[in-house]
Coordinates of C-alpha atoms and ligand atoms in Angstrom, one line a residue:
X875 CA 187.8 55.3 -120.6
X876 CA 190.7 53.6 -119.6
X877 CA 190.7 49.1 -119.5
X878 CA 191.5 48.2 -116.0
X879 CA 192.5 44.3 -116.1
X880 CA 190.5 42.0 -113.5
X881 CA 192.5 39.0 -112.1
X882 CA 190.1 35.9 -112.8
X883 CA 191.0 33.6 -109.7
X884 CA 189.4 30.0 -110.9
X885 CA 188.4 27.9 -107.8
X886 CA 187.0 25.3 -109.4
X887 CA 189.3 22.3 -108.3
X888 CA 188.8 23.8 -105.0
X889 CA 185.6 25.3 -103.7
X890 CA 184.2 23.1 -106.7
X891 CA 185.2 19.8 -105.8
X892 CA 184.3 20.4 -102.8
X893 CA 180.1 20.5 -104.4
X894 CA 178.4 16.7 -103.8
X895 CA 179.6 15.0 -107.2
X896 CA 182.1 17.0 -108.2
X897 CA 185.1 15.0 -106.9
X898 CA 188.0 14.3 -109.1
X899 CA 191.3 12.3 -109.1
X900 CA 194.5 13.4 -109.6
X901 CA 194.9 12.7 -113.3
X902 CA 191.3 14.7 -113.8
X903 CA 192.2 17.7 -112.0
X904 CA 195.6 17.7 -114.1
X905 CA 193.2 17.8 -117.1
X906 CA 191.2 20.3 -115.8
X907 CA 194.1 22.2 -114.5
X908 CA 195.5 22.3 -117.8
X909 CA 192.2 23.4 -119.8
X910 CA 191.5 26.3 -117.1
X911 CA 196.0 27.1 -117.7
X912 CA 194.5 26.7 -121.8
X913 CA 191.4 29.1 -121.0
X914 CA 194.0 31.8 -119.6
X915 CA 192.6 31.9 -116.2
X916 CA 195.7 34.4 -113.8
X917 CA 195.2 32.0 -110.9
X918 CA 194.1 28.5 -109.8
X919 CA 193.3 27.3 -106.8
X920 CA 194.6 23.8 -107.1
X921 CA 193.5 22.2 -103.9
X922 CA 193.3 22.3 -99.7
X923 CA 197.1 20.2 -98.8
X924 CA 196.8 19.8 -95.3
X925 CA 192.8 18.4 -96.1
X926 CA 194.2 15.2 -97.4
X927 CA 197.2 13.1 -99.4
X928 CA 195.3 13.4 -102.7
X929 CA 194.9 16.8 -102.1
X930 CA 198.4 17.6 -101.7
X931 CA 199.4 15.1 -104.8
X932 CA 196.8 17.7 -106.5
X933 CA 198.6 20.9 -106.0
X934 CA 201.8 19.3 -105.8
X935 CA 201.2 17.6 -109.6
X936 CA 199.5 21.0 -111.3
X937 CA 202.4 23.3 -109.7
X938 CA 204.9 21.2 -111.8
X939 CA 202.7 21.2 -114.9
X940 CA 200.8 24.7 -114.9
X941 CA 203.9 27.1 -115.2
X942 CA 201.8 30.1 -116.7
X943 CA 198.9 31.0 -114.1
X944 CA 199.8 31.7 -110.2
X945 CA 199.2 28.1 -108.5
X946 CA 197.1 28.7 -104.8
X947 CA 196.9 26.3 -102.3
X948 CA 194.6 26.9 -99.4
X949 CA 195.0 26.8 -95.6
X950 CA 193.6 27.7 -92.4
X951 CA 195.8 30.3 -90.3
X952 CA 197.5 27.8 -88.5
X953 CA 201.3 26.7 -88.7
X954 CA 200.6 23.0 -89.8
X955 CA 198.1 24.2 -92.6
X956 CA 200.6 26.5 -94.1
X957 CA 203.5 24.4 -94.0
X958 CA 201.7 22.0 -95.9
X959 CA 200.5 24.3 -98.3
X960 CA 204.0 25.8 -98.7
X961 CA 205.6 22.4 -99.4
X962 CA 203.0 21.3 -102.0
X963 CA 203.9 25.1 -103.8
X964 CA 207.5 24.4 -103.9
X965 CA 207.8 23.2 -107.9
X966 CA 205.0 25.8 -108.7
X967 CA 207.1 28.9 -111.0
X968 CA 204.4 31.3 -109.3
X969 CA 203.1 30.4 -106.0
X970 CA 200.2 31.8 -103.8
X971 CA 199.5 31.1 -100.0
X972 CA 195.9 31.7 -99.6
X973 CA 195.4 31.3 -95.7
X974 CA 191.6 32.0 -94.3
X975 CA 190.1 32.3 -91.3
X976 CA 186.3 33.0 -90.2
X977 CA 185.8 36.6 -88.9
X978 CA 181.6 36.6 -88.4
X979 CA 180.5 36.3 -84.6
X980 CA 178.2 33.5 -86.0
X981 CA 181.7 31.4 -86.8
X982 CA 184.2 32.7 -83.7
X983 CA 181.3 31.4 -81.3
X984 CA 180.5 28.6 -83.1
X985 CA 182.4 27.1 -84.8
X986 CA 186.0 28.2 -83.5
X987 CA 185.2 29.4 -80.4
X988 CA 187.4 32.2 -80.3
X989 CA 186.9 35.6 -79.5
X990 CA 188.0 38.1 -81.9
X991 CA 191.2 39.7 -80.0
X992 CA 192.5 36.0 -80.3
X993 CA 191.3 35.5 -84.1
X994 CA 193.2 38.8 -85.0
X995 CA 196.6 37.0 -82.8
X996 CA 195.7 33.9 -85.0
X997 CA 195.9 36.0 -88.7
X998 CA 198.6 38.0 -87.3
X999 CA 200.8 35.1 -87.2
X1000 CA 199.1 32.6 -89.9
X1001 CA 199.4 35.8 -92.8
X1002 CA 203.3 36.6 -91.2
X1003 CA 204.3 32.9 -91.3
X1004 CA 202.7 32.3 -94.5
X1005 CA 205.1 35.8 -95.6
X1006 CA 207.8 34.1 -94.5
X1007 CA 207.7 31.7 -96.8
X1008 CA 206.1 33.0 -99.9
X1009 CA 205.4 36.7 -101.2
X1010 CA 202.5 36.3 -102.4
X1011 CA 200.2 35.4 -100.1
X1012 CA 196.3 35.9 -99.7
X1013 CA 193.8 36.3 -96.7
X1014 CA 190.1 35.6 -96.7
X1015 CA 188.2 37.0 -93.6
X1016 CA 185.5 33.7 -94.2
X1017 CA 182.0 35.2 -93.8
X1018 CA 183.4 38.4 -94.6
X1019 CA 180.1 39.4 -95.3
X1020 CA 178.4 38.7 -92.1
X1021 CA 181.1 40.3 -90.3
X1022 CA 181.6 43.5 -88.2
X1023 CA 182.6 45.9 -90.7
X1024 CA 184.6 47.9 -88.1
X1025 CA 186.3 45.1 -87.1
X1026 CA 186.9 43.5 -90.6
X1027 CA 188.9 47.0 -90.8
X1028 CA 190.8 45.8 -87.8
X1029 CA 191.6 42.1 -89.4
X1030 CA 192.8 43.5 -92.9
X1031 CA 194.9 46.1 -91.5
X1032 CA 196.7 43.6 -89.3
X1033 CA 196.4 41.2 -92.5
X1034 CA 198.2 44.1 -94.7
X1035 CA 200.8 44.8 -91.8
X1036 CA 201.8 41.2 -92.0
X1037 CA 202.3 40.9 -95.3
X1038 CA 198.8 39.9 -96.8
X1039 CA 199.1 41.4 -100.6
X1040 CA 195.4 39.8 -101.7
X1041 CA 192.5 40.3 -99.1
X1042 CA 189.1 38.5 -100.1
X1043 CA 185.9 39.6 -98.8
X1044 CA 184.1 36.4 -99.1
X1045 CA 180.2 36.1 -99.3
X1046 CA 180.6 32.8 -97.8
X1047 CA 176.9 31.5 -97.6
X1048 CA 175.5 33.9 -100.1
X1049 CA 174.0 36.2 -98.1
X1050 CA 174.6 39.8 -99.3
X1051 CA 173.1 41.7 -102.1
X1052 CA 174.7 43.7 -104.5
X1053 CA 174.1 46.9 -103.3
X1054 CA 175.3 46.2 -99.9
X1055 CA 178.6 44.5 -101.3
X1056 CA 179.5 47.5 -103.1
X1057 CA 179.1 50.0 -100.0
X1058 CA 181.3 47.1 -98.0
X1059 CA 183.8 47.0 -100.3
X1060 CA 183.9 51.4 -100.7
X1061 CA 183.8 51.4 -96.7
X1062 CA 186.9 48.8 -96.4
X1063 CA 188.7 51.2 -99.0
X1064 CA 188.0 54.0 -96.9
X1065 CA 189.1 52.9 -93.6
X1066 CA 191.8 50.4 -94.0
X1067 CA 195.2 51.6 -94.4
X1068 CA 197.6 51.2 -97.4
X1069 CA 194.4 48.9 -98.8
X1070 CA 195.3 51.1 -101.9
X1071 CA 198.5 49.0 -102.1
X1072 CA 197.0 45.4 -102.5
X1073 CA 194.9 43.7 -104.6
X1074 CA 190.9 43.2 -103.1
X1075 CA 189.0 40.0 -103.9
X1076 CA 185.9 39.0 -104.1
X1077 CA 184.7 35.6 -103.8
X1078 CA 180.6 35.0 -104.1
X1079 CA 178.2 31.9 -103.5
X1080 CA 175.3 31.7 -104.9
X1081 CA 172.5 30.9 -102.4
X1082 CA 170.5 33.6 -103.3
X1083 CA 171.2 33.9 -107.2
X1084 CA 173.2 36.8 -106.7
X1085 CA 176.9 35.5 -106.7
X1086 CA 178.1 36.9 -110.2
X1087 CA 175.9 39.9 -109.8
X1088 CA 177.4 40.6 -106.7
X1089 CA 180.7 40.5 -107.8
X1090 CA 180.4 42.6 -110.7
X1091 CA 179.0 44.9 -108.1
X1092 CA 182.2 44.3 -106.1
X1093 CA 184.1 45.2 -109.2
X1094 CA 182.8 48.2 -109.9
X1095 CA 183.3 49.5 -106.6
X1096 CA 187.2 48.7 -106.6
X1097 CA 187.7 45.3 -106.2
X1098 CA 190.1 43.9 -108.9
X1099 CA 189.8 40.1 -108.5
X1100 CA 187.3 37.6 -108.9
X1101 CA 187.0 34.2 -107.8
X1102 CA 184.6 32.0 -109.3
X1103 CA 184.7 28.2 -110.5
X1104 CA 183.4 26.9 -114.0
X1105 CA 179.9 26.0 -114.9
X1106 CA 179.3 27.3 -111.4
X1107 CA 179.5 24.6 -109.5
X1108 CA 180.9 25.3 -105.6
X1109 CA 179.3 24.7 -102.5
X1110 CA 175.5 24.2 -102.3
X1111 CA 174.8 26.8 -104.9
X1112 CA 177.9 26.7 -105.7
X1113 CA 180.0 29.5 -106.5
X1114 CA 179.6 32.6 -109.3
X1115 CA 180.2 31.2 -112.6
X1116 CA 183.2 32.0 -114.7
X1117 CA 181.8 32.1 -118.0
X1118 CA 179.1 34.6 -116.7
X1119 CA 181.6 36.9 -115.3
X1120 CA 184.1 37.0 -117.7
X1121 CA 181.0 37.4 -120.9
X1122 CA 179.6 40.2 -118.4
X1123 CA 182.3 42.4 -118.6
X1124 CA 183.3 41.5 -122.1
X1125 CA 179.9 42.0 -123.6
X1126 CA 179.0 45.2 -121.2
X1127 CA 182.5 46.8 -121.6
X1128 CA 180.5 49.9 -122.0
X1129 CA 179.2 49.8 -118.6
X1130 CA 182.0 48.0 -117.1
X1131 CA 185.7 48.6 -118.2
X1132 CA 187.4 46.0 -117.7
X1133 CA 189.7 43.5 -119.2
X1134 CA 190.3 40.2 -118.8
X1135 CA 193.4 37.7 -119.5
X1136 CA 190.6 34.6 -120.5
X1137 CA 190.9 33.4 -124.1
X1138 CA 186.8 33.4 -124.6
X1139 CA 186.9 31.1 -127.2
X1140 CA 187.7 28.3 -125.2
X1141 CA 184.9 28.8 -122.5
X1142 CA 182.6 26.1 -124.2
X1143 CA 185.2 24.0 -124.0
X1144 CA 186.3 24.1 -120.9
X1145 CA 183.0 23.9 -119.4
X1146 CA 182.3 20.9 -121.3
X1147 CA 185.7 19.6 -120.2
X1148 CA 184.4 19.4 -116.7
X1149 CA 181.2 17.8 -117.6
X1150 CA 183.0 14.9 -119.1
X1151 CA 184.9 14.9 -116.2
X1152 CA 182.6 14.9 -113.5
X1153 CA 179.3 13.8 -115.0
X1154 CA 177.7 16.8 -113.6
X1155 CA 175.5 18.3 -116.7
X1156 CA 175.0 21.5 -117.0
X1157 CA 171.7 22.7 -116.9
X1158 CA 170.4 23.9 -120.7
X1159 CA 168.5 27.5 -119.9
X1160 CA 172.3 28.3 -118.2
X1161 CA 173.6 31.7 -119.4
X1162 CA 176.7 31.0 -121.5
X1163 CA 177.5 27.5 -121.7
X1164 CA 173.9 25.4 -121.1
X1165 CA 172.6 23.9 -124.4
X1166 CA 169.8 26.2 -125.2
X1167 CA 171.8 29.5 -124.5
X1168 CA 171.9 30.6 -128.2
X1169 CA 169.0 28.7 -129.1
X1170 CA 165.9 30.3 -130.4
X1171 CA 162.8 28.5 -130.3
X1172 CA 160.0 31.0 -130.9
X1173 CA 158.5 31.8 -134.4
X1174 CA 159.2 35.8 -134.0
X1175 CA 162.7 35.0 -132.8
X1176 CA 163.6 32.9 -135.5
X1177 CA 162.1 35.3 -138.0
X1178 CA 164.2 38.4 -136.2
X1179 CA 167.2 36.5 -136.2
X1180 CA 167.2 35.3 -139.7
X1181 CA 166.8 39.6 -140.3
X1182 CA 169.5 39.8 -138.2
X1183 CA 171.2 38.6 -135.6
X1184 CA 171.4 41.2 -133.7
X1185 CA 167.6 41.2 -132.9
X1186 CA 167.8 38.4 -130.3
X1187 CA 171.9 38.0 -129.8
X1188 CA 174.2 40.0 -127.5
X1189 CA 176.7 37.8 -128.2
X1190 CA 177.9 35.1 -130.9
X1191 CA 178.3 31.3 -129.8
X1192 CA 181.1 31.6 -131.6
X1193 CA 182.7 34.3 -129.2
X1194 CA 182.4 31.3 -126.4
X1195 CA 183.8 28.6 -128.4
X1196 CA 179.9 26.9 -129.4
X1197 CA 180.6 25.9 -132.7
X1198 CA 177.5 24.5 -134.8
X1199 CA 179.6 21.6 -136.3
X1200 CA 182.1 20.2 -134.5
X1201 CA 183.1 17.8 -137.4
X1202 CA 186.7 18.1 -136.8
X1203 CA 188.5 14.2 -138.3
X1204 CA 187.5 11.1 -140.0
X1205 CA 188.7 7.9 -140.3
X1206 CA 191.7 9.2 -142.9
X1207 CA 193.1 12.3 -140.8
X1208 CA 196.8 11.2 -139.8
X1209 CA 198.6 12.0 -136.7
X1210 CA 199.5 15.2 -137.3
X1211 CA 196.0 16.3 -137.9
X1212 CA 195.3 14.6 -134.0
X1213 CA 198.5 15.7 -132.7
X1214 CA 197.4 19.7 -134.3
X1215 CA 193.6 18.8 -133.2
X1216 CA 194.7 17.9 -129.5
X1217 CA 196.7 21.4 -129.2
X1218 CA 194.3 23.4 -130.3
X1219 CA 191.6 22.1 -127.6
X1220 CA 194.6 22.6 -125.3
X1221 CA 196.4 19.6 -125.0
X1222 CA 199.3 19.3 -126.6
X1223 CA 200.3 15.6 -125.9
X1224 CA 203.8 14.5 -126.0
X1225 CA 205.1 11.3 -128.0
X1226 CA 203.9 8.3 -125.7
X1227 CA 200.6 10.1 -125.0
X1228 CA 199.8 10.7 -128.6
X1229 CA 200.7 7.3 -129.6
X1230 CA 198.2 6.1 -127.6
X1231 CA 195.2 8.5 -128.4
X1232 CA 195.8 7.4 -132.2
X1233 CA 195.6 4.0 -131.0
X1234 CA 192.1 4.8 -129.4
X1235 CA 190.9 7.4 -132.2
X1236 CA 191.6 4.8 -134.8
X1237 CA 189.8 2.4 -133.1
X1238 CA 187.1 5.1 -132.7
X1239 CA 186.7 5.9 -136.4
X1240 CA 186.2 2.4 -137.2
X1241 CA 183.1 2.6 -135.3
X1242 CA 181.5 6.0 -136.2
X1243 CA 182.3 7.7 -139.1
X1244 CA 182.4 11.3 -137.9
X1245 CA 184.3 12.2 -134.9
X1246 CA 184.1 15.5 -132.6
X1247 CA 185.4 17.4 -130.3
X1248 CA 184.1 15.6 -127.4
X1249 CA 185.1 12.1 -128.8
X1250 CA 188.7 13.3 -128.8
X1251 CA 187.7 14.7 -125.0
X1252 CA 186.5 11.9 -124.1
X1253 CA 189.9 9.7 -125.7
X1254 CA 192.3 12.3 -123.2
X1255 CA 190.1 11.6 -120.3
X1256 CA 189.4 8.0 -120.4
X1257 CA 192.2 6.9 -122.7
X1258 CA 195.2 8.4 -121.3
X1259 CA 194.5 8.7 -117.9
X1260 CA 196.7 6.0 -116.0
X1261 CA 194.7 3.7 -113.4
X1262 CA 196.3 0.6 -113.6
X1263 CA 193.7 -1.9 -115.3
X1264 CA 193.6 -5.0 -112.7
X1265 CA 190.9 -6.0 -115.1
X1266 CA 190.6 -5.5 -118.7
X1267 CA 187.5 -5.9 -120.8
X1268 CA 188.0 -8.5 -123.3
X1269 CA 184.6 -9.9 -124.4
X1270 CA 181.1 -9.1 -123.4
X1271 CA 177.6 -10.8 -124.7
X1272 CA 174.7 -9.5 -123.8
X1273 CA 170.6 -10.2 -124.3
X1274 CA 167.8 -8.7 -122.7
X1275 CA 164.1 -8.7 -124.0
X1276 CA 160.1 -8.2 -122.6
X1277 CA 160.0 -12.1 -121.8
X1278 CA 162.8 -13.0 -120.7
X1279 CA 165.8 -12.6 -118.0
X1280 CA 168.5 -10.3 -119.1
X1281 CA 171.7 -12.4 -119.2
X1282 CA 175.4 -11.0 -120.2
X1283 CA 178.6 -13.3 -120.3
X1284 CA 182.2 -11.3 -119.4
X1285 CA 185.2 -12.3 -120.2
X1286 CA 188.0 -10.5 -118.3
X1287 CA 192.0 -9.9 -118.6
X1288 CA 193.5 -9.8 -115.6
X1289 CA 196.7 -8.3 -114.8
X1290 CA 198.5 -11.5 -113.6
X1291 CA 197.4 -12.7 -116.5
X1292 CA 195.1 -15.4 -117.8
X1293 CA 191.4 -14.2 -119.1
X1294 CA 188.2 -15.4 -116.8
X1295 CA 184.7 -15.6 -118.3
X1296 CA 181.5 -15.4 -116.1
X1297 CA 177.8 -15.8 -116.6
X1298 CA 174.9 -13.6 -114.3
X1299 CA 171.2 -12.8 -114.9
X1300 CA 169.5 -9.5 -113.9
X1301 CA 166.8 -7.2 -114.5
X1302 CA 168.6 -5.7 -117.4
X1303 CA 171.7 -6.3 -119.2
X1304 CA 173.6 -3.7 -117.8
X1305 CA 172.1 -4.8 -114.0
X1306 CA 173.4 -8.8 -115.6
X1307 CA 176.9 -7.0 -116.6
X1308 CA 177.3 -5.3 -113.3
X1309 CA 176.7 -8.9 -111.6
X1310 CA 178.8 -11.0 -114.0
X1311 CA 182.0 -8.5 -113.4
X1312 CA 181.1 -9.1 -109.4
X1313 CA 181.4 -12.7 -110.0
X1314 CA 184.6 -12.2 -111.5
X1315 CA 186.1 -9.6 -109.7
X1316 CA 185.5 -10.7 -106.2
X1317 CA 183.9 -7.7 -104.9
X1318 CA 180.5 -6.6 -103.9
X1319 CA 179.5 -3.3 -105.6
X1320 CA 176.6 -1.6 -104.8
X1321 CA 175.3 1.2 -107.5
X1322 CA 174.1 4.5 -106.7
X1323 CA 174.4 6.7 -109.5
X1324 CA 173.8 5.7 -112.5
X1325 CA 174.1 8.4 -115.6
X1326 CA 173.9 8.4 -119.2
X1327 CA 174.4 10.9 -122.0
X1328 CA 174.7 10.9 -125.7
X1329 CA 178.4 12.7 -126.4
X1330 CA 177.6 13.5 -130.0
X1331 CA 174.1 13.5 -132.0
X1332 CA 173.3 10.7 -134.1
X1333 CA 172.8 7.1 -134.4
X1334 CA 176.4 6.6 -133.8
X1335 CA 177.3 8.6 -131.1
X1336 CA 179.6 7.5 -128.3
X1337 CA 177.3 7.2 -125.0
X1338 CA 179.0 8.2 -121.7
X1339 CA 178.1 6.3 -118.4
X1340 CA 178.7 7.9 -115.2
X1341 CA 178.6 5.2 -112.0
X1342 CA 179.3 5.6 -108.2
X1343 CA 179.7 2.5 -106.9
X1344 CA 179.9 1.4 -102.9
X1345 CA 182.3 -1.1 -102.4
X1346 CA 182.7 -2.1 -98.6
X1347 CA 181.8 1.8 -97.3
X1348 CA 183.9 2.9 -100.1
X1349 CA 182.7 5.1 -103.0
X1350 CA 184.4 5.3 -106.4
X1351 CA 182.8 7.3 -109.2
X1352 CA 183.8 5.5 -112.6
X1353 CA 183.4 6.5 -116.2
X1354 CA 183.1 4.5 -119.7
X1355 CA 182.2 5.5 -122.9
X1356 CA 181.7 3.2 -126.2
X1357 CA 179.4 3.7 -129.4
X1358 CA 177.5 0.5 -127.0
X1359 CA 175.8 1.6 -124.0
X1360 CA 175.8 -1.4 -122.7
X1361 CA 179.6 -1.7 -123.3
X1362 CA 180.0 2.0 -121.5
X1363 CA 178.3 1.1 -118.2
X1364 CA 180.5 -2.0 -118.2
X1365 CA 183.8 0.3 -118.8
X1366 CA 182.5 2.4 -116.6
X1367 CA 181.3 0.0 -113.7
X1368 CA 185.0 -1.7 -114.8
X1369 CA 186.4 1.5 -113.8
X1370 CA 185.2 2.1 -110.5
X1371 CA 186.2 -1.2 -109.6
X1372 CA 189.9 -1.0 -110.9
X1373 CA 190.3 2.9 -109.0
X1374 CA 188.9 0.6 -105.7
X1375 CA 191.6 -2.5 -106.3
X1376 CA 194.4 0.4 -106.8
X1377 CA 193.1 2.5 -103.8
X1378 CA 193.8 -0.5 -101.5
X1379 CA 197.7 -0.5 -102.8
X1380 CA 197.8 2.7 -100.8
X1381 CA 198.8 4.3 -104.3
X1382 CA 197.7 7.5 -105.9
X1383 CA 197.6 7.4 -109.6
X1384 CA 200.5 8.0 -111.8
X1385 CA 200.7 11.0 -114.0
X1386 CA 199.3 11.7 -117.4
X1387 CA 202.7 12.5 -119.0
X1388 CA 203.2 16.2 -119.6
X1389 CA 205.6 18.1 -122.2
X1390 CA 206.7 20.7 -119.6
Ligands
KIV2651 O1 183.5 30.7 -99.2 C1 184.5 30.9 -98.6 O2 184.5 31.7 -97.7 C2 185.7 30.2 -99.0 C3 187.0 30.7 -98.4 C4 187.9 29.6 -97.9 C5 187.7 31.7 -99.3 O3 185.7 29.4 -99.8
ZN2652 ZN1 183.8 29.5 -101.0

């Protein structure tokens, strides 16, 4: 049997920002965008330009610094969209238009009011503008799958004659199943012409548990690309998981055929990458990448396994990047040893950047002895990320106890200069740290997510806070990590309020410096 090679078309800093949470700046999706370029994903979908500034900054930003994988951007069918989206590409060495447009009854009475002569006017144009601008351009038919499948024959034959070389057959809420899928995707090669000559996409949410099934479904009845985000996430159920797609075919090549471009080893690692990102855990019984996917618990397992692994395992953790030590550097590894460690988890930093990462890892092995993976994840994302500090940490005290009021006393550095100290009680230490940076800061935050995890194992290990914070109708998500947990929520709490106070300069961050 011959290998046919799927395109994996990664969504995630699209269709998975777009899940509640999930929101990132412009220096994390550059760090995302360079792990998923690292994982060896042939397309990403970097953002919506016309949606809003940041957005555009987004695409703009990873065009210039992702030169490998095709760069998308995403509009509607209409002339302003696409412009946007086009301008955004121009830096990007391989650019995709992907222009979309609803084709159910449910969304042209609904939601655009249109009738369906005028929608096919509106992709007519949208996919021949976008043409005109860029080869390679892609068309969704949104809802594809609640659609009229005689006239979803009528909208990709006009998207084909105007120069449409993708066409995506979205499952837009979820709703199909994988048998039906298949038969759509075998009727649309039937009936629509010179369909033989471009490349059908499938793109699958998960409402019903069914996205990756469906796609592999989708796959084996012709379609050639996927779309699916990392860790899953995507809108409500978000969307069908990379890792589960690209281990399905690998693992069931026997069934399936197929090849992929992505470098599985680094699949743990990118899906981690987004948790420290966006604070979203993933859940442990998830397939691939959740923490209990290659553990065995039961006595009879355990016992098979030690026989042989092949008993319980289909595949290694290995084969996904789940190492069972991470122990990578200590306290003596020079930087070279960083500088080789940072490539190989896909960032290879250039001169400034790495000067300061062994700044911060030295500072890091003075207070735990072993450091991981993550900790050096966690140095890239927090460390050399550049939001201007307004307000530095300099000193922090802080006591709590059964019978008595927690109290914590900040001192901060502030950019004008000069270092402010402030005093606040609270019904914990951190709630006391939150208040006393208030005090200090001038503003009035209001916490509504507050998360917590362990980055390593051990006594030692660095604890990662998550915050949103409210300030005045705005919300800022803000992260901190530090061997002191109390420490972390302050960093973190420290670093909503700085994105807030560089927000209102009507600024968008600057650039973690790249080497391309
Ligand atoms: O789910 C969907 O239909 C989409 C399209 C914009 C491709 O995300
Ligand atoms: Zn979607």
């Amino acid at each position: 049997m011959g290998t046919e090679r799927i395109t994996i078309f990664d969504t995630t800093l699209r269709d998975g920002e777009q899940s509640p949470g999930c929101s990132m700046n412009l220096d994390e999706k550059l760090l995302m965008a360079r792990q998923l370029e690292a994982l060896g994903v042939d397309v990403i979908e970097a953002g919506f330009p016309v949606s809003s500034d940041d957005d555009f900054a987004a695409v703009q930003a990873i065009a210039r610094a992702c030169r490998k994988p095709i760069i998308a951007a995403l509009c509607r069918t209409i002339p302003k969209d696409i412009d946007r989206a086009w301008e955004a590409l121009q830096e990007a060495a391989r650019p995709r238009i992907h222009t979309f447009l609803a084709t159910s009854d449910i969304h042209l009475a609904h939601k655009l009011k249109k009738t369906r002569a005028e929608a096919i006017e509106m992709i007519r144009e949208g996919v021949g503008r976008a043409k005109s601008l860029c080869p390679d351009v892609e068309f969704s038919a949104e809802d594809a799958t609640r659609s009229d499948w005689d006239y979803l024959v009528e909208v990709f034959t006009v998207a084909i004659q105007a120069g449409a070389t993708v066409l995506n057959v979205p499952d837009t809420v979820g709703y199909t199943v994988p048998e039906e899928y298949s038969k759509l995707i075998h009727f649309l090669r039937e009936r629509v012409p010179g369909i033989e000559g471009v490349t059908i996409s499938v793109h699958c949410h998960n409402d019903l548990g069914l996205a990756v099934a469906n796609s592999l479904s989708a796959v084996a009845a012709g379609a050639r690309q996927v779309e699916c985000t990392v860790n899953g996430i995507g809108e409500r159920a978000g969307n069908a998981a990379l890792e589960e797609v690209v281990m399905a075919l690998s693992v069931r090549r026997d069934t399936m055929p197929f090849a992929t471009g992505v470098n599985q080893e680094a699949i743990y690692r990118t899906s981690q990458t987004l948790v420290n990102i966006t604070g979203i855990e993933v859940q442990p019984n998830k397939a691939i990448v959740g923490k209990n996917a290659f553990a065995h618990e039961s006595g009879i397992h355990q016992h098979g396994m030690l026989s042989h692994r092949s008993t319980y395992e289909i595949m290694t953790p290995e084969s996904v990047g789940v190492r069972q030590t991470h122990l990578v550097l200590g306290k003596h590894s020079g930087r070279h040893a960083l500088a080789k460690r940072f490539e190989e988890l896909g960032y290879p930093l250039g001169r400034s950047e790495l000067d300061k990462a062994y700044k911060l890892f030295t500072k890091l092995s003075d207070q735990k002895k072993e450091i991981f993976d993550e900790d050096l994840l966690a140095i890239v994302r927090d460390g050399l990320t550049h939001i201007p500090e307004t307000f530095k940490l300099r000193a922090l005290q802080a006591t709590a106890g059964t019978a008595m009021f927690a109290t914590a006393l900040v001192t901060l550095a502030s950019e004008e200069g000069g270092e402010v100290t402030e005093t606040a009680m609270g019904d914990g230490p951190v709630n006391a740290v939150f208040a006393a940076v208030d005090k200090l800061t001038g503003l009035k935050g209001r916490l509504l997510d507050f998360r917590i995890h362990a980055v390593t194992g051990g006594a030692d290990a660095v604890g990662e806070v998550f915050v949103q914070v409210e300030f005045d109708g705005v919300t800022q998500g803000g992260k901190g990590a530090s061997t002191d947990i109390v420490e972390a929520s302050l960093r973190a709490y420290l670093n909503a309020t700085n994105k807030v106070l560089f927000a209102r300069r009507g600024t968008v961050p600057a650039l973690v410096e790249s080497k391309h």
